[in-house]
mmCIF file of C-alpha atoms in Angstrom:
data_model
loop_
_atom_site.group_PDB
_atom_site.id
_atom_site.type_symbol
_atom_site.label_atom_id
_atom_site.label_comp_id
_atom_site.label_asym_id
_atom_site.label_seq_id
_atom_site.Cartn_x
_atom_site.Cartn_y
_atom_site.Cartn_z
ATOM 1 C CA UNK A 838 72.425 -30.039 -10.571
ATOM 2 C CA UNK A 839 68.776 -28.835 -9.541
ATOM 3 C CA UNK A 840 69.088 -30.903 -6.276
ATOM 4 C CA UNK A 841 72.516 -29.167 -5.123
ATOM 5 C CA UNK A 842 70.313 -25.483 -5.704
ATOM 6 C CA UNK A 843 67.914 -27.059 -3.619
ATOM 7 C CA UNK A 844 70.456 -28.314 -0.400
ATOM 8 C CA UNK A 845 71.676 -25.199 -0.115
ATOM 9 C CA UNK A 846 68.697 -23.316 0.243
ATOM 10 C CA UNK A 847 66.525 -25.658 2.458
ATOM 11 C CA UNK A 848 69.313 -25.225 5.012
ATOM 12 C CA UNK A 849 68.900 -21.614 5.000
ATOM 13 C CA UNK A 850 67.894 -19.817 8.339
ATOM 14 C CA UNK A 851 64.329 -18.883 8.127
ATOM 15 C CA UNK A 852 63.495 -20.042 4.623
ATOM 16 C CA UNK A 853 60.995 -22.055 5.817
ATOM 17 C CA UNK A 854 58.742 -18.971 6.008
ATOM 18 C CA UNK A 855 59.651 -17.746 2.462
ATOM 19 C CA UNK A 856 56.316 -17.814 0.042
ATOM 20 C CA UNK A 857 56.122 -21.078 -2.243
ATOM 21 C CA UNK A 858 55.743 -19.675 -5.990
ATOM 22 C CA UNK A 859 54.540 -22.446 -8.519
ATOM 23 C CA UNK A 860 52.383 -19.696 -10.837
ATOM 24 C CA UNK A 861 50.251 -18.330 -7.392
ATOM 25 C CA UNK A 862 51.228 -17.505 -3.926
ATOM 26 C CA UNK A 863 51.204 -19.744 -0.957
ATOM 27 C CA UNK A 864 53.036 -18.683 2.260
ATOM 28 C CA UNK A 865 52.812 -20.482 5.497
ATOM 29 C CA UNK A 866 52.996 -17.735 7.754
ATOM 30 C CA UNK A 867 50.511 -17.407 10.750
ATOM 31 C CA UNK A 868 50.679 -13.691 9.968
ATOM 32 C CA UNK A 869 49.557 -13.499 7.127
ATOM 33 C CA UNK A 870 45.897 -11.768 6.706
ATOM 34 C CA UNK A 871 44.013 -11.737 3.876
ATOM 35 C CA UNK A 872 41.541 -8.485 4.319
ATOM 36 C CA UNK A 873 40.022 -8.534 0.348
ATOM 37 C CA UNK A 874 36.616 -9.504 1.838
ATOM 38 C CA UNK A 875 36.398 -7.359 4.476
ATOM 39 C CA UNK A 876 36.224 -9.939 7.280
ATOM 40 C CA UNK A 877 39.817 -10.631 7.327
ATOM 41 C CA UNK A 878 38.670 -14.688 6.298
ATOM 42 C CA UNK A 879 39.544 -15.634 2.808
ATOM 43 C CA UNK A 880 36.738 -17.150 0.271
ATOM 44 C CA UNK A 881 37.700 -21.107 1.403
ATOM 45 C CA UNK A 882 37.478 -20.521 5.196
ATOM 46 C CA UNK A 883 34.369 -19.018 6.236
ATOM 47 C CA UNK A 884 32.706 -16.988 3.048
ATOM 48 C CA UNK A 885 30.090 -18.801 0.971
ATOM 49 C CA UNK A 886 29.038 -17.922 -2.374
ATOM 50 C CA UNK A 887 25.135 -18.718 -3.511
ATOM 51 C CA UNK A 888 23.584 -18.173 -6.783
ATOM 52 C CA UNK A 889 19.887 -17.917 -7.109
ATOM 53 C CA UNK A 890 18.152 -18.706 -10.217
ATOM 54 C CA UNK A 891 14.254 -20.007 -10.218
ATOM 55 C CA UNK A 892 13.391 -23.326 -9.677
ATOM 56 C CA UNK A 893 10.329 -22.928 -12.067
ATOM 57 C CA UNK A 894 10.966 -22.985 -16.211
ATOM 58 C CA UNK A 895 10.016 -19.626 -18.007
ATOM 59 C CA UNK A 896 8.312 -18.965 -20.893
ATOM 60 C CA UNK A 897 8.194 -16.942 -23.664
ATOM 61 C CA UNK A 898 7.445 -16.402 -27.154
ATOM 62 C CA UNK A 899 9.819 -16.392 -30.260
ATOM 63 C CA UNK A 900 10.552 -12.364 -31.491
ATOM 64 C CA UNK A 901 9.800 -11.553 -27.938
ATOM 65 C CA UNK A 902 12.824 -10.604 -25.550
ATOM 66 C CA UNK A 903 12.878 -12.192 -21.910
ATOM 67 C CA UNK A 904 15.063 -11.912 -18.903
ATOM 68 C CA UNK A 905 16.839 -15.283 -17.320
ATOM 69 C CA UNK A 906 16.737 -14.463 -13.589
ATOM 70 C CA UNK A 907 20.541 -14.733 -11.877
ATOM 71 C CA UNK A 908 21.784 -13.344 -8.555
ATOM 72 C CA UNK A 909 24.226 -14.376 -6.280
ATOM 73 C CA UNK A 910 25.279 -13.043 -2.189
ATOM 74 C CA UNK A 911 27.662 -13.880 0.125
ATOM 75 C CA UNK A 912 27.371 -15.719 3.387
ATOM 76 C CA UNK A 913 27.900 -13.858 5.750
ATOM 77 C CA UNK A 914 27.913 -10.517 3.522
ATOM 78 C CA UNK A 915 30.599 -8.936 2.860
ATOM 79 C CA UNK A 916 31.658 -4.840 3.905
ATOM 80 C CA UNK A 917 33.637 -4.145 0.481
ATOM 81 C CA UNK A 918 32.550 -5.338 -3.175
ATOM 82 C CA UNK A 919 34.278 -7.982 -4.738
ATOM 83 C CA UNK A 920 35.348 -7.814 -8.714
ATOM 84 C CA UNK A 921 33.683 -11.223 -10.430
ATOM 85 C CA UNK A 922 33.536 -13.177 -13.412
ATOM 86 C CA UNK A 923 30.073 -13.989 -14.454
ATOM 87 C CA UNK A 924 29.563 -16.798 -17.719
ATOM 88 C CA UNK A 925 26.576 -17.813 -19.487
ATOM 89 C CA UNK A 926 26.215 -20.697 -21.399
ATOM 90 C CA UNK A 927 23.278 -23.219 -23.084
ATOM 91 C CA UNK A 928 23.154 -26.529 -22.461
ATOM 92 C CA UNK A 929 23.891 -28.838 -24.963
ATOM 93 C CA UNK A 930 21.099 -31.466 -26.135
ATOM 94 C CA UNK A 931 22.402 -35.147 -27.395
ATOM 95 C CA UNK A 932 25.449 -34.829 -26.219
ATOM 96 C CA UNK A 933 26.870 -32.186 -28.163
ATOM 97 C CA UNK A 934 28.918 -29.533 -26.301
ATOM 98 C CA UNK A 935 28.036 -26.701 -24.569
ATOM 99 C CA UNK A 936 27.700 -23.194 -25.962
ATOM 100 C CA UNK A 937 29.044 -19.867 -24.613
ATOM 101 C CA UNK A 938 26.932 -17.051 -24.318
ATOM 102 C CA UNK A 939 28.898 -13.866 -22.783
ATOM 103 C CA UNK A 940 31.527 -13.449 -20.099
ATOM 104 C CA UNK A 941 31.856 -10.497 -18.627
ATOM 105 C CA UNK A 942 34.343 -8.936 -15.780
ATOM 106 C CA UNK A 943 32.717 -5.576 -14.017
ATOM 107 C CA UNK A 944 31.217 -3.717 -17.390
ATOM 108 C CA UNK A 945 33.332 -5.903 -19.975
ATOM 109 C CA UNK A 946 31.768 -8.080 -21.558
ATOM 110 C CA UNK A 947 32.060 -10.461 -24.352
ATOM 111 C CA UNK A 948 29.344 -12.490 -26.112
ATOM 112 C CA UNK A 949 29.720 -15.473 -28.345
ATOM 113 C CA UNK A 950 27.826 -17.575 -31.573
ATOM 114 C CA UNK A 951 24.755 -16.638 -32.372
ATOM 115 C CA UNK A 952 24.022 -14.221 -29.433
ATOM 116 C CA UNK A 953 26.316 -11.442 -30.599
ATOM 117 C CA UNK A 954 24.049 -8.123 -30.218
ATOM 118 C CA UNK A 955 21.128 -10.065 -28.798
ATOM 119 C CA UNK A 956 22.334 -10.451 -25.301
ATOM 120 C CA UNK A 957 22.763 -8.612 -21.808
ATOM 121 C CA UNK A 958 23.661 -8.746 -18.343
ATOM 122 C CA UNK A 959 20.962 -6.458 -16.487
ATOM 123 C CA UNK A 960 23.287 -4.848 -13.545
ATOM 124 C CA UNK A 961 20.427 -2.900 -12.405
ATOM 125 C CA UNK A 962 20.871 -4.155 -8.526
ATOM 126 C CA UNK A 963 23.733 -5.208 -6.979
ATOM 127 C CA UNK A 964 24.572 -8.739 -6.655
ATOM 128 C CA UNK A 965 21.878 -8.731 -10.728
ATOM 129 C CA UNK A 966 23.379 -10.704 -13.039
ATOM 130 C CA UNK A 967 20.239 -11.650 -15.016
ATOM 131 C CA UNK A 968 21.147 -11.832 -18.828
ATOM 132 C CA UNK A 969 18.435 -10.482 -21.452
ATOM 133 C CA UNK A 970 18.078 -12.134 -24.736
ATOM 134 C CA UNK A 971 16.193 -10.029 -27.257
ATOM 135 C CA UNK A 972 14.386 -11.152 -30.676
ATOM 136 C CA UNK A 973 14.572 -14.649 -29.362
ATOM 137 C CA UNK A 974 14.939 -17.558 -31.879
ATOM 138 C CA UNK A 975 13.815 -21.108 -32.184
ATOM 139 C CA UNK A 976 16.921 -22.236 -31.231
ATOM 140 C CA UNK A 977 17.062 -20.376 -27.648
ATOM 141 C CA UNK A 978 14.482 -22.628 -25.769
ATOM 142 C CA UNK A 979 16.819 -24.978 -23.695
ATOM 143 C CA UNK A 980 18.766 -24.659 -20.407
ATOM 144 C CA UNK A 981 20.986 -22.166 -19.638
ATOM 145 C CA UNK A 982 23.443 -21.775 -16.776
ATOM 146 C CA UNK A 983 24.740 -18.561 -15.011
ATOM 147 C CA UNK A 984 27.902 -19.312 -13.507
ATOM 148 C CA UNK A 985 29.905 -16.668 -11.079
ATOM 149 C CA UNK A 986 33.164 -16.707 -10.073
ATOM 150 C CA UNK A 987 34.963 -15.007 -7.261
ATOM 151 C CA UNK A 988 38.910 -15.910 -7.007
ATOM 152 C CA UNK A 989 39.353 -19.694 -6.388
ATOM 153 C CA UNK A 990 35.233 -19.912 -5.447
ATOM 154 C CA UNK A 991 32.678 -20.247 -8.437
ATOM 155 C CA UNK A 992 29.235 -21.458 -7.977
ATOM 156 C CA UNK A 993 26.381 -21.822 -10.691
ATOM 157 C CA UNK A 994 22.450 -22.245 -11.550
ATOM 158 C CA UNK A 995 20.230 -23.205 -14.252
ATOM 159 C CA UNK A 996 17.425 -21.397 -15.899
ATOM 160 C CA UNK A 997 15.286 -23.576 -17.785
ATOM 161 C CA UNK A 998 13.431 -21.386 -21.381
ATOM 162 C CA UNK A 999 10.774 -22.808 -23.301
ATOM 163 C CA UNK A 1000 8.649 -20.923 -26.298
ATOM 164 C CA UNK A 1001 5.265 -21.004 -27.134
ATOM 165 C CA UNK A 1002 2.668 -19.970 -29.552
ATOM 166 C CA UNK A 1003 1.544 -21.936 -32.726
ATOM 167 C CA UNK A 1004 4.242 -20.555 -34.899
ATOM 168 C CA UNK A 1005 7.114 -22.049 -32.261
ATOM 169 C CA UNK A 1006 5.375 -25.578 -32.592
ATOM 170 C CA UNK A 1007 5.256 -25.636 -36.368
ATOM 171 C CA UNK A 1008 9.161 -24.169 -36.758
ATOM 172 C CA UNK A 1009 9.755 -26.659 -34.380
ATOM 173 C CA UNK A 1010 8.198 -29.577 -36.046
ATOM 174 C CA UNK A 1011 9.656 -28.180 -39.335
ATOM 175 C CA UNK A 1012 12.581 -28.012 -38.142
ATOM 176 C CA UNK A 1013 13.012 -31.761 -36.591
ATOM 177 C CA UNK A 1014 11.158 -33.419 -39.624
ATOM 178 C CA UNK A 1015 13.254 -31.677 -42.047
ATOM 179 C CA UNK A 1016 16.111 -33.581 -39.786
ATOM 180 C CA UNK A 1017 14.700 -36.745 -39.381
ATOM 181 C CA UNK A 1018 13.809 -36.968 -43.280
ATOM 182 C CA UNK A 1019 17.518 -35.078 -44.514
ATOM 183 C CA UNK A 1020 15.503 -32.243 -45.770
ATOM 184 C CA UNK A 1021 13.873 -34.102 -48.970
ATOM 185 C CA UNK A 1022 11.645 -32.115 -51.015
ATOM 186 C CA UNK A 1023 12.987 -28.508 -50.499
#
């Protein structure tokens, strides 16, 4: 039955330039233009994204709050802003899976876990999406990637946090001895 629909309209005049619809838009026209990034190029032909995040690892102390650098740009750069999708997330060690830390969409945004009320994204420049984490933990030293997306285009970086100070080594060594010896004696 579905290939008699489908005769009938491939032998249409002029369907050939009709849009294809399978859940997004594709159309095959040479006149189409696609002017959301004010160049009249779309993202995939033409438009880079980069994200900047330091190379170097940052530290800081537990208690303390500290800021994990993220920005991205265009290339070339854009005339009109663009509406993106930023996500941060830790790094899972051993194997275990990653953890979300906030999404966020213009000034939405949603955290996750742990992190709920003790995270940020600093907006303060353009192109800033550096994410404060305040009253930091043990449990926050690790990686963490910034990830920004921008239609069909995402791109990402790492941050890399590490704590110090004597009462960071000693939770820490608490912490993995009272693993390694299942916590006997408490």
């Amino acid at each position: 039955m579905g290939l008699l629909l489908l005769v009938p309209l491939l032998l249409l005049p002029g369907s050939y330039g009709l849009p294809f619809y399978n859940g997004f838009y594709y159309s095959n026209s040479a006149n189409d233009q696609n002017l959301g990034n004010g160049h009249g190029k779309d993202l995939l032909n033409g438009v880079k994204l980069v994200v900047e995040t330091p190379e170097e690892t940052l530290f800081t102390y537990q208690g303390a709050s500290v800021i994990l650098p993220c920005r991205y740009r265009y290339e070339p750069a854009l005339v009109s802003p663009r509406r993106v999708r930023i996500k941060w997330w830790k790094l899972s060690e051993n194997g275990a899976p990653e953890k979300d830390v906030l999404v966020a969409i213009g000034l939405r945004h949603r955290s996750f876990g742990d992190y709920q009320g003790r995270v940020h994204l600093r907006q303060d420049k353009e192109h800033d999406v550096s994410l404060e984490i305040q009253d930091l933990r043990l449990e926050d030293y690790g990686r963490y990637g910034c990830e920004v997306i921008d239609g069909l285009e995402d791109e990402s970086g790492l941050v890399e946090l590490e704590l110090r100070g004597w009462d960071c080594v000693s939770s820490h060594l608490s912490h993995m001895l009272g693993r390694q010896f299942g916590d006997r004696g408490r």
